[in-house]
PDB file of C-alpha atoms in Angstrom:
ATOM      1  CA  HIS A   1     -43.111 -43.910 -13.238  1.00 55.00           C
ATOM      2  CA  THR A   2     -39.444 -44.383 -13.314  1.00 52.00           C
ATOM      3  CA  TYR A   3     -37.553 -44.535 -16.482  1.00 52.00           C
ATOM      4  CA  ASP A   4     -34.064 -46.036 -16.873  1.00 53.00           C
ATOM      5  CA  PHE A   5     -32.515 -44.949 -20.239  1.00 51.00           C
ATOM      6  CA  GLY A   6     -29.282 -46.914 -19.416  1.00 53.00           C
ATOM      7  CA  PHE A   7     -27.033 -43.816 -19.306  1.00 54.00           C
ATOM      8  CA  THR A   8     -24.402 -43.530 -16.537  1.00 56.00           C
ATOM      9  CA  THR A   9     -21.814 -40.892 -16.087  1.00 69.00           C
ATOM     10  CA  THR A  10     -18.372 -41.910 -14.762  1.00 80.00           C
ATOM     11  CA  PRO A  11     -16.344 -38.907 -13.277  1.00 83.00           C
ATOM     12  CA  PRO A  12     -12.882 -38.645 -14.814  1.00 88.00           C
ATOM     13  CA  VAL A  13      -9.840 -39.723 -12.929  1.00 94.00           C
ATOM     14  CA  LEU A  14      -8.067 -36.502 -11.823  1.00 97.00           C
ATOM     15  CA  SER A  15      -4.460 -35.884 -12.702  1.00 98.00           C
ATOM     16  CA  SER A  16      -1.651 -33.774 -11.269  1.00 98.00           C
ATOM     17  CA  LEU A  17       1.490 -31.856 -12.661  1.00 98.00           C
ATOM     18  CA  SER A  18       4.616 -31.062 -10.681  1.00 98.00           C
ATOM     19  CA  GLY A  19       8.087 -29.772 -11.151  1.00 98.00           C
ATOM     20  CA  CYS A  20      10.727 -27.437  -9.612  1.00 98.00           C
ATOM     21  CA  ALA A  21      12.748 -24.284  -9.812  1.00 97.00           C
ATOM     22  CA  TYR A  22      16.363 -24.717  -8.925  1.00 94.00           C
ATOM     23  CA  VAL A  23      19.880 -23.402  -9.436  1.00 86.00           C
ATOM     24  CA  ASP A  24      21.434 -25.192 -12.276  1.00 86.00           C
ATOM     25  CA  ALA A  25      25.064 -24.768 -11.350  1.00 76.00           C
ATOM     26  CA  ASN A  26      26.418 -26.635 -14.393  1.00 78.00           C
ATOM     27  CA  ASN A  27      23.740 -25.201 -16.697  1.00 81.00           C
ATOM     28  CA  ASN A  28      22.993 -28.614 -18.323  1.00 89.00           C
ATOM     29  CA  GLY A  29      19.303 -28.293 -17.956  1.00 93.00           C
ATOM     30  CA  VAL A  30      19.017 -31.293 -15.579  1.00 94.00           C
ATOM     31  CA  LYS A  31      18.492 -30.973 -11.682  1.00 94.00           C
ATOM     32  CA  ASP A  32      21.357 -32.850 -10.234  1.00 91.00           C
ATOM     33  CA  ASP A  33      21.295 -34.215  -6.656  1.00 89.00           C
ATOM     34  CA  THR A  34      23.746 -31.526  -5.453  1.00 81.00           C
ATOM     35  CA  GLU A  35      21.883 -28.718  -6.898  1.00 84.00           C
ATOM     36  CA  HIS A  36      19.580 -26.785  -4.596  1.00 85.00           C
ATOM     37  CA  GLY A  37      15.858 -25.506  -5.236  1.00 92.00           C
ATOM     38  CA  ILE A  38      14.759 -21.937  -5.167  1.00 92.00           C
ATOM     39  CA  SER A  39      11.952 -21.307  -2.797  1.00 93.00           C
ATOM     40  CA  GLY A  40       9.123 -18.648  -3.396  1.00 96.00           C
ATOM     41  CA  VAL A  41       9.128 -18.620  -7.222  1.00 97.00           C
ATOM     42  CA  THR A  42       5.722 -18.004  -8.634  1.00 98.00           C
ATOM     43  CA  ILE A  43       4.429 -20.669 -11.009  1.00 98.00           C
ATOM     44  CA  THR A  44       1.294 -20.283 -13.007  1.00 98.00           C
ATOM     45  CA  LEU A  45      -0.716 -23.269 -14.634  1.00 98.00           C
ATOM     46  CA  THR A  46      -3.359 -22.695 -17.203  1.00 98.00           C
ATOM     47  CA  CYS A  47      -5.442 -25.609 -18.427  1.00 98.00           C
ATOM     48  CA  THR A  48      -8.394 -26.062 -20.780  1.00 98.00           C
ATOM     49  CA  ASP A  49      -9.987 -29.345 -19.890  1.00 96.00           C
ATOM     50  CA  SER A  50     -11.044 -31.653 -22.657  1.00 94.00           C
ATOM     51  CA  ILE A  51     -14.548 -32.435 -21.142  1.00 91.00           C
ATOM     52  CA  ASN A  52     -16.259 -29.049 -20.839  1.00 91.00           C
ATOM     53  CA  SER A  53     -13.552 -26.895 -22.586  1.00 95.00           C
ATOM     54  CA  ASP A  54     -13.422 -24.704 -19.336  1.00 95.00           C
ATOM     55  CA  MET A  55     -10.274 -22.879 -18.855  1.00 97.00           C
ATOM     56  CA  VAL A  56      -8.787 -22.589 -15.301  1.00 97.00           C
ATOM     57  CA  THR A  57      -5.777 -20.725 -14.019  1.00 98.00           C
ATOM     58  CA  ILE A  58      -3.898 -21.655 -10.858  1.00 98.00           C
ATOM     59  CA  VAL A  59      -1.028 -19.770  -9.162  1.00 98.00           C
ATOM     60  CA  THR A  60       1.328 -21.294  -6.609  1.00 98.00           C
ATOM     61  CA  THR A  61       4.746 -20.715  -5.242  1.00 98.00           C
ATOM     62  CA  THR A  62       7.516 -23.027  -4.937  1.00 98.00           C
ATOM     63  CA  ALA A  63       8.211 -24.660  -1.587  1.00 97.00           C
ATOM     64  CA  SER A  64      11.478 -24.374   0.598  1.00 93.00           C
ATOM     65  CA  ASP A  65      13.021 -27.246  -1.443  1.00 94.00           C
ATOM     66  CA  GLY A  66      12.164 -25.448  -4.836  1.00 96.00           C
ATOM     67  CA  THR A  67       9.238 -27.895  -5.781  1.00 98.00           C
ATOM     68  CA  TYR A  68       5.688 -27.242  -6.724  1.00 98.00           C
ATOM     69  CA  SER A  69       2.616 -29.360  -7.426  1.00 98.00           C
ATOM     70  CA  PHE A  70      -0.838 -28.708  -9.040  1.00 98.00           C
ATOM     71  CA  THR A  71      -3.356 -31.551  -7.985  1.00 98.00           C
ATOM     72  CA  ASN A  72      -6.972 -32.440  -8.908  1.00 97.00           C
ATOM     73  CA  LEU A  73      -6.653 -31.448 -12.579  1.00 97.00           C
ATOM     74  CA  LEU A  74      -9.202 -32.561 -15.277  1.00 96.00           C
ATOM     75  CA  PRO A  75      -7.576 -34.063 -18.548  1.00 97.00           C
ATOM     76  CA  GLY A  76      -6.796 -31.446 -21.110  1.00 97.00           C
ATOM     77  CA  SER A  77      -4.286 -29.013 -22.608  1.00 98.00           C
ATOM     78  CA  CYS A  78      -1.979 -27.139 -20.011  1.00 98.00           C
ATOM     79  CA  THR A  79       0.648 -24.364 -19.973  1.00 98.00           C
ATOM     80  CA  VAL A  80       2.915 -23.980 -17.069  1.00 98.00           C
ATOM     81  CA  THR A  81       4.860 -20.654 -16.693  1.00 98.00           C
ATOM     82  CA  GLU A  82       7.603 -19.501 -14.292  1.00 98.00           C
ATOM     83  CA  THR A  83       7.972 -15.901 -13.203  1.00 98.00           C
ATOM     84  CA  GLN A  84      11.731 -15.247 -13.512  1.00 95.00           C
ATOM     85  CA  PRO A  85      13.043 -14.956  -9.832  1.00 91.00           C
ATOM     86  CA  SER A  86      15.051 -11.953  -9.047  1.00 81.00           C
ATOM     87  CA  GLY A  87      18.744 -12.264  -8.362  1.00 71.00           C
ATOM     88  CA  TYR A  88      19.048 -15.121 -10.795  1.00 81.00           C
ATOM     89  CA  ILE A  89      20.017 -15.343 -14.415  1.00 82.00           C
ATOM     90  CA  ASP A  90      17.694 -17.308 -16.698  1.00 89.00           C
ATOM     91  CA  GLY A  91      18.854 -20.817 -17.364  1.00 91.00           C
ATOM     92  CA  LEU A  92      17.748 -24.000 -18.994  1.00 94.00           C
ATOM     93  CA  ASP A  93      14.205 -25.351 -18.533  1.00 97.00           C
ATOM     94  CA  SER A  94      12.988 -28.938 -19.092  1.00 97.00           C
ATOM     95  CA  VAL A  95       9.793 -30.718 -20.435  1.00 98.00           C
ATOM     96  CA  GLY A  96       8.368 -33.175 -18.039  1.00 98.00           C
ATOM     97  CA  SER A  97       6.865 -36.696 -18.324  1.00 98.00           C
ATOM     98  CA  ALA A  98       3.688 -35.704 -20.171  1.00 98.00           C
ATOM     99  CA  GLY A  99       5.509 -33.814 -23.028  1.00 98.00           C
ATOM    100  CA  GLY A 100       4.964 -30.366 -24.176  1.00 98.00           C
ATOM    101  CA  THR A 101       6.617 -27.488 -26.044  1.00 98.00           C
ATOM    102  CA  LEU A 102       9.460 -25.640 -24.456  1.00 97.00           C
ATOM    103  CA  GLY A 103       9.603 -21.868 -24.508  1.00 96.00           C
ATOM    104  CA  ASN A 104      11.462 -19.270 -22.317  1.00 94.00           C
ATOM    105  CA  ASP A 105      10.189 -19.842 -18.824  1.00 97.00           C
ATOM    106  CA  VAL A 106       7.146 -21.429 -20.262  1.00 98.00           C
ATOM    107  CA  ILE A 107       6.072 -25.064 -21.279  1.00 98.00           C
ATOM    108  CA  SER A 108       3.090 -25.223 -23.369  1.00 98.00           C
ATOM    109  CA  SER A 109       0.867 -27.630 -25.168  1.00 98.00           C
ATOM    110  CA  ILE A 110       1.069 -30.213 -22.340  1.00 98.00           C
ATOM    111  CA  ALA A 111      -1.492 -32.989 -23.261  1.00 98.00           C
ATOM    112  CA  LEU A 112      -2.423 -33.873 -19.822  1.00 97.00           C
ATOM    113  CA  PRO A 113      -4.277 -37.307 -19.880  1.00 96.00           C
ATOM    114  CA  GLU A 114      -6.763 -38.589 -17.309  1.00 95.00           C
ATOM    115  CA  GLY A 115      -5.404 -40.170 -14.138  1.00 96.00           C
ATOM    116  CA  VAL A 116      -1.691 -39.246 -14.678  1.00 97.00           C
ATOM    117  CA  ASN A 117       0.868 -37.628 -12.386  1.00 98.00           C
ATOM    118  CA  ALA A 118       2.835 -35.466 -14.780  1.00 98.00           C
ATOM    119  CA  ILE A 119       6.288 -34.755 -13.215  1.00 98.00           C
ATOM    120  CA  ASP A 120       9.531 -32.939 -13.763  1.00 98.00           C
ATOM    121  CA  TYR A 121       8.484 -29.695 -15.307  1.00 98.00           C
ATOM    122  CA  CYS A 122      11.496 -27.861 -14.030  1.00 98.00           C
ATOM    123  CA  PHE A 123      12.889 -24.322 -14.499  1.00 98.00           C
ATOM    124  CA  GLY A 124      16.648 -23.932 -14.194  1.00 95.00           C
ATOM    125  CA  GLU A 125      18.465 -20.692 -13.135  1.00 90.00           C
ATOM    126  CA  THR A 126      22.213 -19.811 -13.090  1.00 84.00           C
ATOM    127  CA  GLY A 127      24.688 -17.230 -12.220  1.00 72.00           C
ATOM    128  CA  SER A 128      23.826 -16.425  -8.603  1.00 77.00           C
ATOM    129  CA  SER A 129      26.804 -15.934  -6.241  1.00 85.00           C
ATOM    130  CA  ASP A 130      26.258 -15.219  -2.512  1.00 89.00           C
ATOM    131  CA  LEU A 131      29.513 -13.282  -1.575  1.00 93.00           C
ATOM    132  CA  CYS A 132      29.961 -12.551   1.995  1.00 94.00           C
ATOM    133  CA  LEU A 133      32.386 -10.009   3.565  1.00 92.00           C
ATOM    134  CA  GLU A 134      33.192 -11.187   7.023  1.00 87.00           C
ATOM    135  CA  ASN A 135      34.047  -8.841   9.868  1.00 74.00           C
ATOM    136  CA  PRO A 136      37.510  -7.804   9.798  1.00 75.00           C
ATOM    137  CA  ARG A 137      39.994  -8.332  12.797  1.00 74.00           C
ATOM    138  CA  TYR A 138      40.181  -4.711  13.671  1.00 75.00           C
ATOM    139  CA  PRO A 139      41.453  -3.663  17.142  1.00 80.00           C
ATOM    140  CA  ALA A 140      39.211  -1.861  19.527  1.00 83.00           C
ATOM    141  CA  ASN A 141      41.890   0.760  20.329  1.00 86.00           C
ATOM    142  CA  ALA A 142      44.987   1.970  18.529  1.00 86.00           C
ATOM    143  CA  GLN A 143      47.576   4.519  19.673  1.00 90.00           C
ATOM    144  CA  VAL A 144      48.438   7.413  17.528  1.00 93.00           C
ATOM    145  CA  GLY A 145      51.520   6.631  15.492  1.00 92.00           C
ATOM    146  CA  GLN A 146      50.924   2.886  15.535  1.00 91.00           C
ATOM    147  CA  ASN A 147      50.585   0.710  12.566  1.00 93.00           C
ATOM    148  CA  ILE A 148      47.634  -1.707  12.588  1.00 90.00           C
ATOM    149  CA  THR A 149      46.849  -4.498  10.306  1.00 90.00           C
ATOM    150  CA  TYR A 150      43.534  -6.084   9.729  1.00 90.00           C
ATOM    151  CA  ARG A 151      42.371  -8.984   7.727  1.00 91.00           C
ATOM    152  CA  LEU A 152      39.067  -9.103   5.636  1.00 91.00           C
ATOM    153  CA  SER A 153      37.626 -12.363   4.355  1.00 94.00           C
ATOM    154  CA  VAL A 154      35.812 -12.527   1.077  1.00 96.00           C
ATOM    155  CA  VAL A 155      33.768 -15.765   0.974  1.00 96.00           C
ATOM    156  CA  ASN A 156      31.867 -17.120  -2.042  1.00 95.00           C
ATOM    157  CA  TYR A 157      28.904 -19.274  -0.636  1.00 90.00           C
ATOM    158  CA  GLY A 158      27.838 -19.918  -4.197  1.00 83.00           C
ATOM    159  CA  PRO A 159      26.162 -21.768  -5.718  1.00 75.00           C
ATOM    160  CA  ALA A 160      27.959 -20.299  -8.883  1.00 79.00           C
ATOM    161  CA  ASP A 161      31.556 -18.989  -9.221  1.00 84.00           C
ATOM    162  CA  ALA A 162      31.744 -15.207  -8.803  1.00 88.00           C
ATOM    163  CA  THR A 163      33.466 -13.133 -11.521  1.00 87.00           C
ATOM    164  CA  ASP A 164      34.958  -9.708 -11.506  1.00 92.00           C
ATOM    165  CA  VAL A 165      34.818  -9.363  -7.668  1.00 96.00           C
ATOM    166  CA  THR A 166      35.706  -5.841  -6.503  1.00 96.00           C
ATOM    167  CA  PHE A 167      36.467  -5.133  -2.866  1.00 95.00           C
ATOM    168  CA  THR A 168      36.352  -1.475  -1.677  1.00 96.00           C
ATOM    169  CA  ASP A 169      37.613  -0.122   1.657  1.00 94.00           C
ATOM    170  CA  GLN A 170      36.655   3.367   2.635  1.00 94.00           C
ATOM    171  CA  LEU A 171      39.390   4.502   5.015  1.00 93.00           C
ATOM    172  CA  PRO A 172      38.705   7.107   7.829  1.00 91.00           C
ATOM    173  CA  ALA A 173      40.489  10.444   7.863  1.00 90.00           C
ATOM    174  CA  GLY A 174      42.437   9.314  10.966  1.00 92.00           C
ATOM    175  CA  VAL A 175      44.666   6.877   9.297  1.00 94.00           C
ATOM    176  CA  THR A 176      47.169   6.678   6.405  1.00 95.00           C
ATOM    177  CA  LEU A 177      47.301   3.756   4.227  1.00 96.00           C
ATOM    178  CA  ILE A 178      50.598   1.848   4.407  1.00 96.00           C
ATOM    179  CA  SER A 179      49.977  -1.236   2.289  1.00 96.00           C
ATOM    180  CA  ALA A 180      47.232  -3.537   0.866  1.00 96.00           C
ATOM    181  CA  HIS A 181      47.912  -7.213   0.039  1.00 95.00           C
ATOM    182  CA  PRO A 182      45.181  -9.340  -1.437  1.00 96.00           C
ATOM    183  CA  ALA A 183      45.655 -13.092  -1.716  1.00 96.00           C
ATOM    184  CA  GLN A 184      44.796 -12.663  -5.427  1.00 97.00           C
ATOM    185  CA  GLY A 185      44.434  -9.573  -7.760  1.00 96.00           C
ATOM    186  CA  SER A 186      45.620  -6.164  -6.916  1.00 96.00           C
ATOM    187  CA  CYS A 187      44.782  -3.000  -4.872  1.00 96.00           C
ATOM    188  CA  SER A 188      44.975   0.635  -5.624  1.00 96.00           C
ATOM    189  CA  GLY A 189      44.060   3.999  -4.079  1.00 95.00           C
ATOM    190  CA  THR A 190      44.711   5.746  -0.675  1.00 92.00           C
ATOM    191  CA  THR A 191      41.727   7.129   1.104  1.00 93.00           C
ATOM    192  CA  THR A 192      39.443   4.719  -0.960  1.00 95.00           C
ATOM    193  CA  LEU A 193      41.189   1.269  -1.330  1.00 95.00           C
ATOM    194  CA  THR A 194      39.915  -0.786  -4.329  1.00 97.00           C
ATOM    195  CA  CYS A 195      40.924  -4.360  -4.932  1.00 97.00           C
ATOM    196  CA  ASN A 196      40.045  -6.163  -8.148  1.00 97.00           C
ATOM    197  CA  LEU A 197      39.986  -9.733  -6.890  1.00 97.00           C
ATOM    198  CA  GLY A 198      38.945 -11.357 -10.173  1.00 95.00           C
ATOM    199  CA  ALA A 199      37.077 -14.732  -9.948  1.00 93.00           C
ATOM    200  CA  ILE A 200      36.317 -16.435  -6.706  1.00 94.00           C
ATOM    201  CA  ALA A 201      35.159 -20.214  -7.047  1.00 92.00           C
ATOM    202  CA  ASN A 202      32.202 -21.414  -5.396  1.00 88.00           C
ATOM    203  CA  GLY A 203      33.083 -22.273  -1.686  1.00 92.00           C
ATOM    204  CA  ALA A 204      36.453 -20.356  -1.779  1.00 96.00           C
ATOM    205  CA  THR A 205      37.815 -17.584   0.493  1.00 96.00           C
ATOM    206  CA  VAL A 206      40.089 -14.705  -0.489  1.00 97.00           C
ATOM    207  CA  PHE A 207      41.896 -12.691   2.269  1.00 95.00           C
ATOM    208  CA  VAL A 208      42.871  -9.113   2.050  1.00 95.00           C
ATOM    209  CA  PHE A 209      45.354  -7.739   4.532  1.00 94.00           C
ATOM    210  CA  VAL A 210      45.342  -4.037   5.035  1.00 94.00           C
ATOM    211  CA  THR A 211      47.879  -2.137   7.185  1.00 94.00           C
ATOM    212  CA  VAL A 212      47.150   1.666   8.133  1.00 94.00           C
ATOM    213  CA  LYS A 213      48.930   4.026  10.507  1.00 94.00           C
ATOM    214  CA  VAL A 214      46.946   5.835  13.009  1.00 94.00           C
ATOM    215  CA  VAL A 215      47.527   9.616  12.734  1.00 94.00           C
ATOM    216  CA  GLN A 216      44.839  11.189  15.027  1.00 92.00           C
ATOM    217  CA  GLU A 217      42.777  10.448  17.988  1.00 91.00           C
ATOM    218  CA  GLY A 218      39.016   9.638  17.798  1.00 92.00           C
ATOM    219  CA  ALA A 219      36.762   7.148  16.108  1.00 91.00           C
ATOM    220  CA  LEU A 220      38.267   5.269  13.034  1.00 89.00           C
ATOM    221  CA  THR A 221      35.494   3.793  11.154  1.00 90.00           C
ATOM    222  CA  VAL A 222      36.212   1.571   8.146  1.00 88.00           C
ATOM    223  CA  THR A 223      33.519   0.702   5.651  1.00 92.00           C
ATOM    224  CA  ALA A 224      34.181  -2.047   3.241  1.00 93.00           C
ATOM    225  CA  SER A 225      32.019  -3.564   0.674  1.00 94.00           C
ATOM    226  CA  LEU A 226      31.889  -6.145  -2.213  1.00 94.00           C
ATOM    227  CA  THR A 227      30.487  -6.096  -5.814  1.00 92.00           C
ATOM    228  CA  SER A 228      30.630  -8.726  -8.567  1.00 90.00           C
ATOM    229  CA  ALA A 229      29.428  -9.228 -12.182  1.00 82.00           C
ATOM    230  CA  LYS A 230      27.046 -12.058 -11.034  1.00 79.00           C
ATOM    231  CA  PRO A 231      23.794 -11.460  -9.320  1.00 77.00           C
ATOM    232  CA  ASP A 232      24.011 -11.621  -5.604  1.00 82.00           C
ATOM    233  CA  PRO A 233      20.840 -13.152  -3.814  1.00 77.00           C
ATOM    234  CA  ASN A 234      21.815 -11.728  -0.373  1.00 83.00           C
ATOM    235  CA  ALA A 235      23.423  -8.323  -0.609  1.00 84.00           C
ATOM    236  CA  GLU A 236      23.024  -7.680   3.135  1.00 86.00           C
ATOM    237  CA  ASN A 237      26.289  -9.574   3.840  1.00 92.00           C
ATOM    238  CA  ASN A 238      28.301  -7.691   1.233  1.00 93.00           C
ATOM    239  CA  THR A 239      29.142  -4.635   3.525  1.00 93.00           C
ATOM    240  CA  VAL A 240      30.811  -4.387   6.987  1.00 91.00           C
ATOM    241  CA  VAL A 241      31.443  -1.348   9.140  1.00 90.00           C
ATOM    242  CA  GLN A 242      33.974  -1.526  11.970  1.00 87.00           C
ATOM    243  CA  THR A 243      35.115   1.292  14.289  1.00 88.00           C
ATOM    244  CA  ALA A 244      38.219   1.569  16.340  1.00 86.00           C
ATOM    245  CA  GLN A 245      39.442   4.388  18.772  1.00 88.00           C
ATOM    246  CA  GLY A 246      42.573   6.387  18.073  1.00 85.00           C
ATOM    247  CA  VAL A 247      44.139   7.112  21.389  1.00 87.00           C
ATOM    248  CA  ALA A 248      46.909   9.274  22.591  1.00 86.00           C
ATOM    249  CA  VAL A 249      50.336   7.728  23.365  1.00 77.00           C
TER     250      VAL A 249
END
């Protein structure tokens, strides 16, 4: 015998939730077209569905453009959390299209309906400045008794303005400092030259001109480096090492 009790089960229409992690250069909590995303940021979604009351936790990382997306979600209550990326200062976050409660690096109580693409759950970061010390124009050879002048370029690749930038130049024993002239700020010291350059705007370059006198033969190795009050996501380009040879007259 076949019995038909008239019961049918319609599977729910699945939903999605998406957003981004980005550098909020003006710290206004809105991702502007000119502000770039941050890749590799860990995003965790925890949802309790409204059908079976089952809880699920999904972890992903942001793509190269800073975006992330969770798909095939049952309707229910969700929380999305960002793991603060290193090298950035915590900025303003934003609640997306399905609502929710904003916290620090977390958006909770998201009432995710059935068949909805919830968008714009974004996490803003600020304060990162990629400073770069470009290789100095340093001669390959210099005669003993000769004065040589070399230029170092301090470039801020942003996205934020850099503050309290300090340039340090460790001079070799084979030279004597004659002068140091930064395009802004001031320098002090003799064997270790320290220049306080102040603030450097996003996209700006500050030159430092150093003149030394060669006093002995042999390798003349200069080690220069940068520091700043702002986090630098790429510290590898903050130091340069250049070597010239002091030669007899």
